[in-house]
Every structure is written in structure tokens, then in C-alpha cells.
Tab-separated table of C-alpha atoms in Angstrom:
chain	number	residue	atom	x	y	z
A	1	MET	CA	-118.106	52.922	-91.684
A	2	SER	CA	-118.022	49.260	-90.592
A	3	LEU	CA	-120.632	46.901	-92.005
A	4	PRO	CA	-122.098	43.662	-90.665
A	5	PRO	CA	-120.575	40.356	-91.957
A	6	LEU	CA	-122.117	39.455	-95.270
A	7	VAL	CA	-122.439	35.668	-94.612
A	8	GLU	CA	-122.784	33.301	-91.728
A	9	PRO	CA	-119.820	31.047	-90.782
A	10	ALA	CA	-119.564	27.502	-92.122
A	11	ALA	CA	-120.009	24.721	-89.583
A	12	GLU	CA	-116.345	23.841	-89.405
A	13	LEU	CA	-112.883	23.855	-90.989
A	14	THR	CA	-111.168	20.573	-91.733
A	15	VAL	CA	-107.679	19.829	-90.394
A	16	ASP	CA	-106.278	20.424	-93.898
A	17	GLU	CA	-108.075	23.751	-94.140
A	18	VAL	CA	-106.739	24.863	-90.766
A	19	ARG	CA	-103.232	24.138	-91.992
A	20	ARG	CA	-103.782	25.921	-95.297
A	21	TYR	CA	-105.331	29.065	-93.804
A	22	SER	CA	-103.199	29.252	-90.662
A	23	ARG	CA	-101.844	32.693	-91.473
A	24	HIS	CA	-105.395	34.000	-91.588
A	25	LEU	CA	-106.444	32.176	-88.468
A	26	ILE	CA	-103.792	33.836	-86.334
A	27	ILE	CA	-104.987	37.329	-87.282
A	28	PRO	CA	-107.339	38.238	-84.461
A	29	ASP	CA	-109.721	40.195	-86.721
A	30	VAL	CA	-110.115	37.201	-89.001
A	31	GLY	CA	-109.612	34.125	-86.844
A	32	MET	CA	-111.558	30.887	-87.075
A	33	THR	CA	-114.941	32.645	-87.432
A	34	GLY	CA	-113.780	34.899	-90.268
A	35	GLN	CA	-112.250	31.978	-92.170
A	36	LYS	CA	-115.472	29.994	-91.755
A	37	ARG	CA	-117.355	32.944	-93.268
A	38	LEU	CA	-114.982	32.893	-96.222
A	39	LYS	CA	-115.572	29.199	-96.623
A	40	ASN	CA	-119.295	29.740	-96.651
A	41	ALA	CA	-119.203	32.666	-99.133
A	42	LYS	CA	-120.261	32.548	-102.730
A	43	VAL	CA	-118.567	35.160	-104.861
A	44	LEU	CA	-119.093	35.756	-108.581
A	45	CYS	CA	-116.353	37.352	-110.664
A	46	VAL	CA	-117.628	39.035	-113.826
A	47	GLY	CA	-114.744	38.591	-116.275
A	48	ALA	CA	-111.637	36.462	-116.145
A	49	GLY	CA	-109.383	39.138	-117.765
A	50	GLY	CA	-107.090	41.814	-116.409
A	51	LEU	CA	-108.904	42.463	-113.138
A	52	GLY	CA	-110.563	39.063	-112.873
A	53	SER	CA	-107.221	37.225	-113.033
A	54	PRO	CA	-105.638	38.505	-109.793
A	55	ALA	CA	-109.095	38.725	-108.150
A	56	LEU	CA	-109.895	35.034	-108.796
A	57	LEU	CA	-106.457	33.839	-107.747
A	58	TYR	CA	-106.535	35.660	-104.459
A	59	LEU	CA	-110.155	34.895	-103.720
A	60	ALA	CA	-109.302	31.223	-104.180
A	61	ALA	CA	-106.134	31.432	-102.113
A	62	ALA	CA	-108.135	33.195	-99.333
A	63	GLY	CA	-110.481	30.258	-99.077
A	64	VAL	CA	-113.711	31.587	-100.564
A	65	GLY	CA	-115.788	28.422	-100.707
A	66	THR	CA	-117.593	28.968	-104.003
A	67	LEU	CA	-116.297	31.009	-106.901
A	68	GLY	CA	-118.322	31.724	-110.002
A	69	ILE	CA	-116.764	32.934	-113.279
A	70	VAL	CA	-118.676	34.701	-116.046
A	71	ASP	CA	-116.747	35.001	-119.293
A	72	PHE	CA	-117.616	34.051	-122.846
A	73	ASP	CA	-114.234	35.015	-124.397
A	74	VAL	CA	-111.220	32.874	-125.271
A	75	VAL	CA	-107.593	33.495	-124.336
A	76	ASP	CA	-105.617	35.513	-126.835
A	77	GLU	CA	-101.871	35.978	-126.849
A	78	SER	CA	-102.265	39.708	-126.170
A	79	ASN	CA	-104.035	38.834	-122.909
A	80	LEU	CA	-100.936	37.255	-121.356
A	81	GLN	CA	-99.217	40.580	-120.681
A	82	ARG	CA	-101.629	41.139	-117.756
A	83	GLN	CA	-104.101	38.256	-117.377
A	84	VAL	CA	-101.930	36.130	-115.150
A	85	ILE	CA	-104.455	33.397	-114.512
A	86	HIS	CA	-103.873	32.163	-118.058
A	87	GLY	CA	-100.714	30.741	-119.647
A	88	GLN	CA	-99.185	30.076	-123.059
A	89	SER	CA	-100.884	26.681	-123.314
A	90	ASP	CA	-104.273	28.287	-122.700
A	91	ILE	CA	-104.257	30.342	-125.902
A	92	GLY	CA	-107.499	29.649	-127.776
A	93	ARG	CA	-109.185	28.075	-124.712
A	94	SER	CA	-112.224	29.408	-122.918
A	95	LYS	CA	-111.121	31.967	-120.364
A	96	ALA	CA	-113.643	30.640	-117.851
A	97	GLU	CA	-112.344	27.080	-118.166
A	98	SER	CA	-108.662	28.236	-118.068
A	99	ALA	CA	-109.372	30.274	-114.942
A	100	ARG	CA	-111.142	27.299	-113.351
A	101	ASP	CA	-108.157	25.037	-113.898
A	102	SER	CA	-105.765	27.618	-112.412
A	103	ILE	CA	-108.035	28.036	-109.335
A	104	ARG	CA	-107.966	24.275	-108.775
A	105	GLU	CA	-104.194	24.440	-108.762
A	106	ILE	CA	-104.218	27.227	-106.262
A	107	ASN	CA	-106.875	25.703	-103.941
A	108	PRO	CA	-108.633	22.365	-104.579
A	109	TYR	CA	-111.108	23.088	-101.762
A	110	VAL	CA	-112.835	25.809	-103.793
A	111	ASN	CA	-116.031	24.963	-105.648
A	112	VAL	CA	-115.748	26.659	-109.096
A	113	ILE	CA	-118.872	27.362	-111.167
A	114	VAL	CA	-118.305	28.277	-114.793
A	115	HIS	CA	-120.692	30.475	-116.745
A	116	LYS	CA	-119.440	30.382	-120.353
A	117	GLU	CA	-121.871	32.996	-121.638
A	118	ARG	CA	-122.072	36.694	-122.320
A	119	LEU	CA	-123.661	38.521	-119.355
A	120	ASP	CA	-126.721	40.442	-120.508
A	121	SER	CA	-130.084	41.732	-119.349
A	122	ASP	CA	-131.700	38.346	-119.920
A	123	ASN	CA	-129.438	36.245	-117.680
A	124	ALA	CA	-127.811	38.608	-115.151
A	125	MET	CA	-130.485	38.441	-112.451
A	126	GLU	CA	-130.644	34.671	-112.606
A	127	ILE	CA	-126.857	34.287	-112.429
A	128	PHE	CA	-126.334	36.860	-109.676
A	129	ALA	CA	-129.114	35.458	-107.499
A	130	ASP	CA	-126.976	32.490	-106.330
A	131	TYR	CA	-124.073	34.608	-105.033
A	132	ASP	CA	-123.495	36.742	-101.997
A	133	LEU	CA	-121.117	39.185	-103.577
A	134	ILE	CA	-120.077	40.265	-107.066
A	135	VAL	CA	-116.592	41.321	-108.148
A	136	ASP	CA	-116.826	43.478	-111.248
A	137	GLY	CA	-113.829	42.933	-113.584
A	138	THR	CA	-115.452	44.240	-116.735
A	139	ASP	CA	-113.844	46.651	-119.182
A	140	ASN	CA	-116.837	48.319	-120.875
A	141	PHE	CA	-119.514	50.708	-119.725
A	142	ALA	CA	-122.489	48.715	-120.862
A	143	THR	CA	-121.609	45.739	-118.621
A	144	ARG	CA	-120.698	48.056	-115.742
A	145	TYR	CA	-124.134	49.630	-115.721
A	146	LEU	CA	-125.708	46.201	-116.115
A	147	VAL	CA	-123.794	44.828	-113.093
A	148	ASN	CA	-124.690	47.881	-111.003
A	149	ASP	CA	-128.411	47.785	-111.794
A	150	ALA	CA	-128.707	44.037	-111.282
A	151	CYS	CA	-126.943	44.310	-107.883
A	152	VAL	CA	-129.173	47.177	-106.753
A	153	LEU	CA	-132.316	45.345	-107.801
A	154	LEU	CA	-131.157	42.206	-105.958
A	155	GLY	CA	-129.824	44.055	-102.924
A	156	LYS	CA	-126.297	42.666	-103.382
A	157	PRO	CA	-122.957	44.458	-102.835
A	158	TYR	CA	-120.174	44.429	-105.400
A	159	ALA	CA	-116.483	45.370	-105.485
A	160	TRP	CA	-115.833	47.515	-108.518
A	161	GLY	CA	-112.549	48.317	-110.282
A	162	SER	CA	-111.472	50.185	-113.377
A	163	ILE	CA	-108.056	50.488	-115.080
A	164	TYR	CA	-106.594	52.502	-117.965
A	165	ARG	CA	-102.925	52.955	-118.824
A	166	PHE	CA	-101.372	53.956	-115.471
A	167	ASP	CA	-104.583	54.860	-113.593
A	168	GLY	CA	-106.905	52.744	-111.522
A	169	GLN	CA	-110.071	53.230	-109.518
A	170	ALA	CA	-111.875	51.010	-106.998
A	171	SER	CA	-114.944	51.201	-104.773
A	172	VAL	CA	-117.639	49.189	-103.127
A	173	PHE	CA	-121.196	49.781	-104.214
A	174	TRP	CA	-123.996	48.565	-101.981
A	175	ALA	CA	-127.196	50.557	-102.243
A	176	GLU	CA	-128.365	49.474	-98.773
A	177	TYR	CA	-125.385	51.141	-97.159
A	178	GLY	CA	-124.309	53.858	-99.616
A	179	PRO	CA	-124.250	54.985	-103.215
A	180	CYS	CA	-124.322	52.897	-106.329
A	181	TYR	CA	-122.299	53.242	-109.495
A	182	ARG	CA	-124.919	55.487	-111.052
A	183	CYS	CA	-124.597	57.934	-108.117
A	184	LEU	CA	-120.981	58.342	-109.159
A	185	TYR	CA	-121.468	58.154	-112.931
A	186	PRO	CA	-125.134	58.970	-113.696
A	187	GLU	CA	-124.609	58.801	-117.482
A	188	PRO	CA	-122.089	56.982	-119.609
A	189	PRO	CA	-119.535	59.116	-121.486
A	190	PRO	CA	-120.304	60.020	-125.136
A	191	PRO	CA	-119.447	57.190	-127.529
A	192	GLY	CA	-115.789	57.216	-128.422
A	193	MET	CA	-114.853	59.770	-125.740
A	194	VAL	CA	-113.172	57.291	-123.341
A	195	PRO	CA	-110.844	54.734	-125.118
A	196	SER	CA	-110.949	51.158	-123.954
A	197	CYS	CA	-107.831	49.328	-122.785
A	198	ALA	CA	-107.714	47.688	-126.195
A	199	GLU	CA	-107.434	51.171	-127.772
A	200	GLY	CA	-105.394	52.988	-125.149
A	201	GLY	CA	-103.461	50.219	-123.437
A	202	VAL	CA	-102.913	49.362	-119.788
A	203	LEU	CA	-99.797	48.701	-117.721
A	204	GLY	CA	-100.084	44.994	-116.899
A	205	VAL	CA	-99.153	45.208	-113.244
A	206	LEU	CA	-101.874	47.844	-112.683
A	207	CYS	CA	-104.365	44.975	-112.947
A	208	ALA	CA	-102.780	43.354	-109.903
A	209	SER	CA	-102.878	46.554	-107.910
A	210	ILE	CA	-106.626	47.197	-108.462
A	211	GLY	CA	-107.674	43.526	-108.578
A	212	SER	CA	-106.081	42.895	-105.187
A	213	ILE	CA	-107.869	45.911	-103.732
A	214	GLN	CA	-111.170	44.456	-104.983
A	215	VAL	CA	-110.368	41.194	-103.218
A	216	ASN	CA	-109.372	43.058	-100.046
A	217	GLU	CA	-112.771	44.728	-100.057
A	218	ALA	CA	-114.547	41.452	-100.734
A	219	ILE	CA	-112.806	39.813	-97.734
A	220	LYS	CA	-113.754	42.750	-95.490
A	221	LEU	CA	-117.397	42.563	-96.623
A	222	ILE	CA	-117.630	38.799	-96.136
A	223	THR	CA	-116.036	38.815	-92.714
A	224	GLY	CA	-117.358	42.129	-91.456
A	225	ILE	CA	-113.944	43.656	-90.594
A	226	GLY	CA	-112.493	47.046	-91.251
A	227	GLU	CA	-114.077	49.880	-93.150
A	228	PRO	CA	-115.055	48.996	-96.743
A	229	LEU	CA	-114.845	51.494	-99.556
A	230	ALA	CA	-118.599	51.954	-99.614
A	231	GLY	CA	-119.154	55.686	-100.095
A	232	ARG	CA	-115.560	56.249	-101.152
A	233	LEU	CA	-113.792	56.137	-104.473
A	234	MET	CA	-110.118	55.077	-104.306
A	235	ILE	CA	-107.936	56.561	-107.083
A	236	TYR	CA	-104.496	55.178	-107.810
A	237	ASP	CA	-101.834	56.787	-110.027
A	238	ALA	CA	-99.085	54.221	-110.760
A	239	LEU	CA	-96.713	56.790	-112.243
A	240	GLU	CA	-96.866	59.133	-109.249
A	241	MET	CA	-97.323	56.172	-106.884
A	242	THR	CA	-100.176	57.915	-105.088
A	243	TYR	CA	-103.433	56.797	-103.584
A	244	ARG	CA	-106.249	59.126	-102.711
A	245	SER	CA	-109.901	58.643	-101.853
A	246	VAL	CA	-112.891	60.841	-102.649
A	247	LYS	CA	-116.175	60.661	-100.836
A	248	VAL	CA	-119.156	59.632	-102.974
A	249	ARG	CA	-122.583	60.447	-101.683
A	250	LYS	CA	-125.827	58.687	-102.443
A	251	ASP	CA	-127.874	60.595	-104.952
A	252	PRO	CA	-131.454	60.870	-103.793
A	253	GLU	CA	-132.491	61.365	-107.411
A	254	CYS	CA	-130.632	58.275	-108.660
A	255	PRO	CA	-132.889	56.402	-111.088
A	256	VAL	CA	-131.842	53.071	-109.632
A	257	CYS	CA	-131.200	53.515	-105.886
A	258	GLY	CA	-132.790	56.899	-105.171
A	259	LYS	CA	-136.002	57.719	-103.339
A	260	ASN	CA	-138.176	57.323	-106.409
A	261	PRO	CA	-136.342	54.833	-108.753
A	262	THR	CA	-137.396	54.748	-112.376
A	263	VAL	CA	-135.237	51.767	-113.336
A	264	THR	CA	-137.100	48.813	-111.918
A	265	GLU	CA	-135.841	46.197	-114.352
A	266	LEU	CA	-132.808	45.681	-116.510
A	267	ILE	CA	-132.664	47.622	-119.786
A	268	ASP	CA	-130.750	47.441	-123.059
A	269	TYR	CA	-127.332	48.605	-121.861
A	270	GLU	CA	-125.664	48.566	-125.264
A	271	GLU	CA	-128.289	51.072	-126.419
A	272	PHE	CA	-127.982	53.030	-123.155
A	273	CYS	CA	-124.221	53.416	-123.520
A	274	GLY	CA	-124.138	53.612	-127.327
A	275	ALA	CA	-120.769	52.063	-128.155
A	276	VAL	CA	-120.891	53.997	-131.459
A	277	SER	CA	-122.843	57.282	-131.791
A	278	GLU	CA	-125.936	57.470	-133.980
A	279	GLU	CA	-124.072	59.886	-136.284
A	280	ALA	CA	-121.296	57.363	-136.788
A	281	GLN	CA	-123.775	54.574	-137.408
A	282	GLU	CA	-125.587	56.648	-139.992
A	283	ALA	CA	-122.310	57.653	-141.680
A	284	ALA	CA	-121.106	54.073	-141.836
A	285	ALA	CA	-124.322	52.724	-143.313
A	286	GLY	CA	-123.510	52.067	-146.970
A	287	SER	CA	-120.077	53.591	-146.541
A	288	THR	CA	-118.176	50.666	-145.057
A	289	ILE	CA	-115.778	48.583	-147.044
A	290	THR	CA	-113.836	45.416	-146.204
A	291	ALA	CA	-110.081	45.027	-146.005
A	292	ARG	CA	-110.276	42.953	-149.189
A	293	GLN	CA	-112.082	45.784	-151.018
A	294	LEU	CA	-109.424	48.234	-149.877
A	295	LYS	CA	-106.686	45.907	-151.232
A	296	ASP	CA	-108.527	45.676	-154.538
A	297	MET	CA	-108.803	49.469	-154.679
A	298	GLN	CA	-105.082	49.774	-154.104
A	299	ASP	CA	-104.189	47.086	-156.648
A	300	ALA	CA	-106.410	48.796	-159.238
A	301	GLY	CA	-104.624	52.095	-158.633
A	302	GLU	CA	-107.760	53.953	-157.587
A	303	ASN	CA	-107.328	57.601	-156.597
A	304	ILE	CA	-107.744	57.208	-152.820
A	305	PHE	CA	-106.295	58.843	-149.718
A	306	LEU	CA	-105.917	56.268	-146.958
A	307	VAL	CA	-106.010	57.742	-143.426
A	308	ASP	CA	-105.129	55.891	-140.266
A	309	VAL	CA	-106.936	57.577	-137.323
A	310	ARG	CA	-105.166	55.665	-134.543
A	311	GLU	CA	-102.544	56.990	-132.197
A	312	PRO	CA	-98.850	57.229	-133.188
A	313	ASN	CA	-97.747	54.386	-130.877
A	314	GLU	CA	-100.399	52.124	-132.492
A	315	TYR	CA	-99.102	53.098	-135.916
A	316	GLU	CA	-95.600	52.020	-134.905
A	317	ILE	CA	-96.855	48.578	-134.043
A	318	VAL	CA	-98.480	47.883	-137.411
A	319	SER	CA	-99.905	49.894	-140.312
A	320	ILE	CA	-101.579	49.313	-143.598
A	321	PRO	CA	-99.183	50.088	-146.496
A	322	GLY	CA	-99.852	53.522	-148.029
A	323	SER	CA	-101.774	54.862	-145.013
A	324	VAL	CA	-101.209	58.382	-143.621
A	325	LEU	CA	-101.460	58.882	-139.866
A	326	ILE	CA	-103.907	61.563	-138.726
A	327	PRO	CA	-105.095	60.704	-135.152
A	328	LYS	CA	-108.791	60.873	-134.254
A	329	GLY	CA	-108.172	63.822	-131.931
A	330	GLU	CA	-107.302	66.018	-134.956
A	331	PHE	CA	-110.663	65.163	-136.542
A	332	LEU	CA	-112.465	66.054	-133.355
A	333	SER	CA	-110.670	69.424	-133.191
A	334	GLY	CA	-111.143	70.075	-136.906
A	335	ALA	CA	-107.392	70.315	-137.547
A	336	ALA	CA	-107.454	67.214	-139.780
A	337	LEU	CA	-109.803	68.728	-142.358
A	338	GLU	CA	-107.120	71.034	-143.798
A	339	GLN	CA	-104.850	67.970	-144.360
A	340	LEU	CA	-107.359	66.127	-146.542
A	341	PRO	CA	-107.083	66.402	-150.296
A	342	GLN	CA	-110.210	67.431	-152.243
A	343	ASP	CA	-109.268	65.463	-155.363
A	344	LYS	CA	-109.072	62.016	-153.824
A	345	ARG	CA	-111.561	59.658	-152.240
A	346	LEU	CA	-111.073	59.367	-148.468
A	347	VAL	CA	-110.690	55.939	-146.943
A	348	LEU	CA	-110.422	55.907	-143.150
A	349	HIS	CA	-109.461	53.072	-140.865
A	350	CYS	CA	-108.515	52.429	-137.199
A	351	LYS	CA	-107.866	49.310	-135.204
A	352	SER	CA	-111.357	47.722	-135.441
A	353	GLY	CA	-113.672	50.235	-137.048
A	354	ALA	CA	-115.261	52.203	-134.199
A	355	ARG	CA	-112.961	55.266	-134.206
A	356	SER	CA	-112.875	55.461	-138.001
A	357	ALA	CA	-116.727	55.459	-138.032
A	358	GLU	CA	-116.715	58.461	-135.743
A	359	CYS	CA	-114.222	60.237	-138.006
A	360	LEU	CA	-116.209	59.250	-141.026
A	361	ALA	CA	-119.280	61.132	-139.682
A	362	ILE	CA	-117.042	64.221	-139.272
A	363	VAL	CA	-115.646	64.224	-142.820
A	364	LYS	CA	-119.032	63.501	-144.363
A	365	ASN	CA	-120.457	66.520	-142.512
A	366	ALA	CA	-117.550	68.490	-143.916
A	367	GLY	CA	-118.561	67.642	-147.510
A	368	PHE	CA	-116.544	64.530	-148.262
A	369	SER	CA	-119.672	62.657	-149.298
A	370	ASP	CA	-118.003	59.718	-151.002
A	371	ALA	CA	-115.692	58.922	-148.051
A	372	VAL	CA	-115.696	55.353	-146.671
A	373	HIS	CA	-114.115	53.501	-143.754
A	374	VAL	CA	-112.717	49.969	-143.370
A	375	GLY	CA	-114.867	47.721	-141.209
A	376	GLY	CA	-112.669	45.763	-138.883
A	377	GLY	CA	-109.786	48.171	-139.413
A	378	VAL	CA	-106.186	47.054	-139.322
A	379	LEU	CA	-107.122	43.878	-137.415
A	380	SER	CA	-109.126	42.758	-140.430
A	381	TRP	CA	-106.241	43.663	-142.769
A	382	VAL	CA	-103.870	41.491	-140.803
A	383	ALA	CA	-106.377	38.612	-140.615
A	384	THR	CA	-107.396	38.592	-144.234
A	385	ILE	CA	-104.704	40.316	-146.293
A	386	ASP	CA	-101.311	39.991	-144.575
A	387	PRO	CA	-101.148	37.574	-141.637
A	388	SER	CA	-97.350	38.132	-141.422
A	389	LEU	CA	-98.040	41.507	-139.835
A	390	PRO	CA	-98.356	41.714	-136.015
A	391	SER	CA	-101.732	42.075	-134.340
A	392	TYR	CA	-102.403	43.721	-131.017
């Protein structure tokens, strides 16, 4: 369905702006009025990472008058494989500031507002209030639910995208005209069930595919042209090179946008999503060691069995000396238990500690009461024990 334009047109375009946006102006559906709407629009991009990079660049190039950036992180070398708004010289810099500088190179007529802070329940409503449209470039479930609920409560639309390995999804959520994110995904997946891009990886160019779709939807919403993805979920498979869309209906029982909403204010989304299960938290309490303690145990010749619960491709990148690879999936299925010795103390580790905590809960329930896991995982080992090893 077509929707009304999101913003009113600006008073005018300058001669320089007419030259810059001429290829838009000669499209009948956009024209002078549509470009003036873009100039008058205020769009907030949550995240300046994989999705935020192409989104911000193309929003700026399209002539969106005001762009806000929310990102508290700094640029890491591993970001450069897909986060094209940043460069080699930006490593260690604030992502929000790096993105701002790139936007100014793309289009000096854009007003850029930087929010160098973590988006949470305390500041989301205040930050969102000043913008017409939100572009969600987040990579975790807690922030996705936060963005959705804040937009519903404020009556604002947002262009949503998600990426993982070779697969992408995109949609527009605007409770006034269709479903919200919770209508599609009422509950977050169980902790540890869906790996993040940091755990499972993502094809770099997939970010451009989905990020550009988000911008396409933003332009349509701002100018009131075409049929936005509201009420539809677009699914992209980069390996098969296929696009398909699935209808998403508004859930009358949705706790946020339904007939009788029960969520009337923002909640604790970290608790709601539970990044680590309660069982894993309980297992890790008092059973977490540091990378330094693991090294001391190895140097002292202690009778330990060191298990790496990551995936084989991660193990090929970097591994802790002496570790045996048994992926997390084998712990979940129970197949790993028969591979574990009864006469040695189990020490588990993963990339950062989340997956090994989940596996720790499993082995403790199986009777390995003195088992421990390495907080910070292999990343901590590289940082504190052997910096010559690669990180990822």
C-alpha cells in the first residue's frame, strides 16, 4: 500500500543543490517536491557499522537534510571488511565521528548530529523524538526490541534490516499503518540459539545489499512514493541470489501495538532478551577463570582438559595451545559428553565467554562439578598472553 509523505517539503533548493540532485529531480515521481522533502527530513541511524555504513552514505548522497548517528563504539580493524564508511586511518576513532567526517565528504549540505552514547531505555525516547524516521542498523536483539518499542510509543516509522552470513532481511515497521517488529518476532530467541555476526560471520557485501534497501524504503517513506515494505518481510539469499517477500500481519494481541498494549514504557531489554541464560550465569558464578590463570595452570602442569567450543573455521583462525575442538553444537546434542575425560578437570573456552558459559552449564549438570570456563575466551588470551596471535 502507498503511504502519505512523511515530511513537508523544504522552502527551496539552492542552485548548488539543484545541480547536485539533478538526477533525482528529473525523475517524475521524485521531482523538486520530493527532493525538498528529503532536504527537510531528519533521519536517525542507529549504528554506524555494517548496515549503518551504506545506509548513512546513501542517505547523505540522497540529500537527507539532517542525519543523526547513534554509536558508542570505536573502529576496529575487523570492521573494515564491511563497514565501508570507515577507513584505515579511522582505526581506534569513534565510529560516530568517523561516519560524520565521511558524510561531510559525500555531501557538505547535510547537517550531521552525533550521539556518542549507548542507546538504552533511559535515552532512546529523548533521542528519537527529534527525528522523523529511524533506520535500524543494530546487530543484537536487545537493541532491536528497544528501537521497535520506542518507535511504537512515539508513533514513528523505522526501516529495519538484519544480516547473517549470506542471508539478509528487511522491512518497514510503522504501527500506525501495519505491524511492528514484535508482531513478527513476539519473543527473542533463547540465549545462545542465534549466533551474532561476531560469532558466525557475515559476507561484507551483504551489508550493502540490505543497507541500500533500508535507504530505498526511507526515501519512499519520506517522499510518499511507491509501496513501502510495511506489512511485508523481504528475505534475501545471496548464495542463491533470490529475493522473496512474506506478508506480515498486525497481531491484535501484540503487547506493544495491539488492541490492549501492556508495554506502555521502555523496559530492561538486556534482561528481556537474556544475552546469557540464567543457567549459564549460575554455572559461571565462581567457575570463571582468566586467561592468565589458564596459562598458570598450563605452566604448572595441572591435570586439565582444555576444550574450545567454537566452530572449526574459527579454530583455524586462532587457537589456544593445547586446546581440543568440540563445537558447542555437540554439547547441545549431548554428543560431546562421551568425549570428555573423567580424570581431568575441564576448562572450556570460546571467543569471548558466552558460548563456553552455556556449555559449562551443560557439563556441570552432567556431573563435572569442578569444570570452569575462561572469561573473555580466546580474545582475552590474545590480548593478555600472546599478542602475536591474530584476533578476529
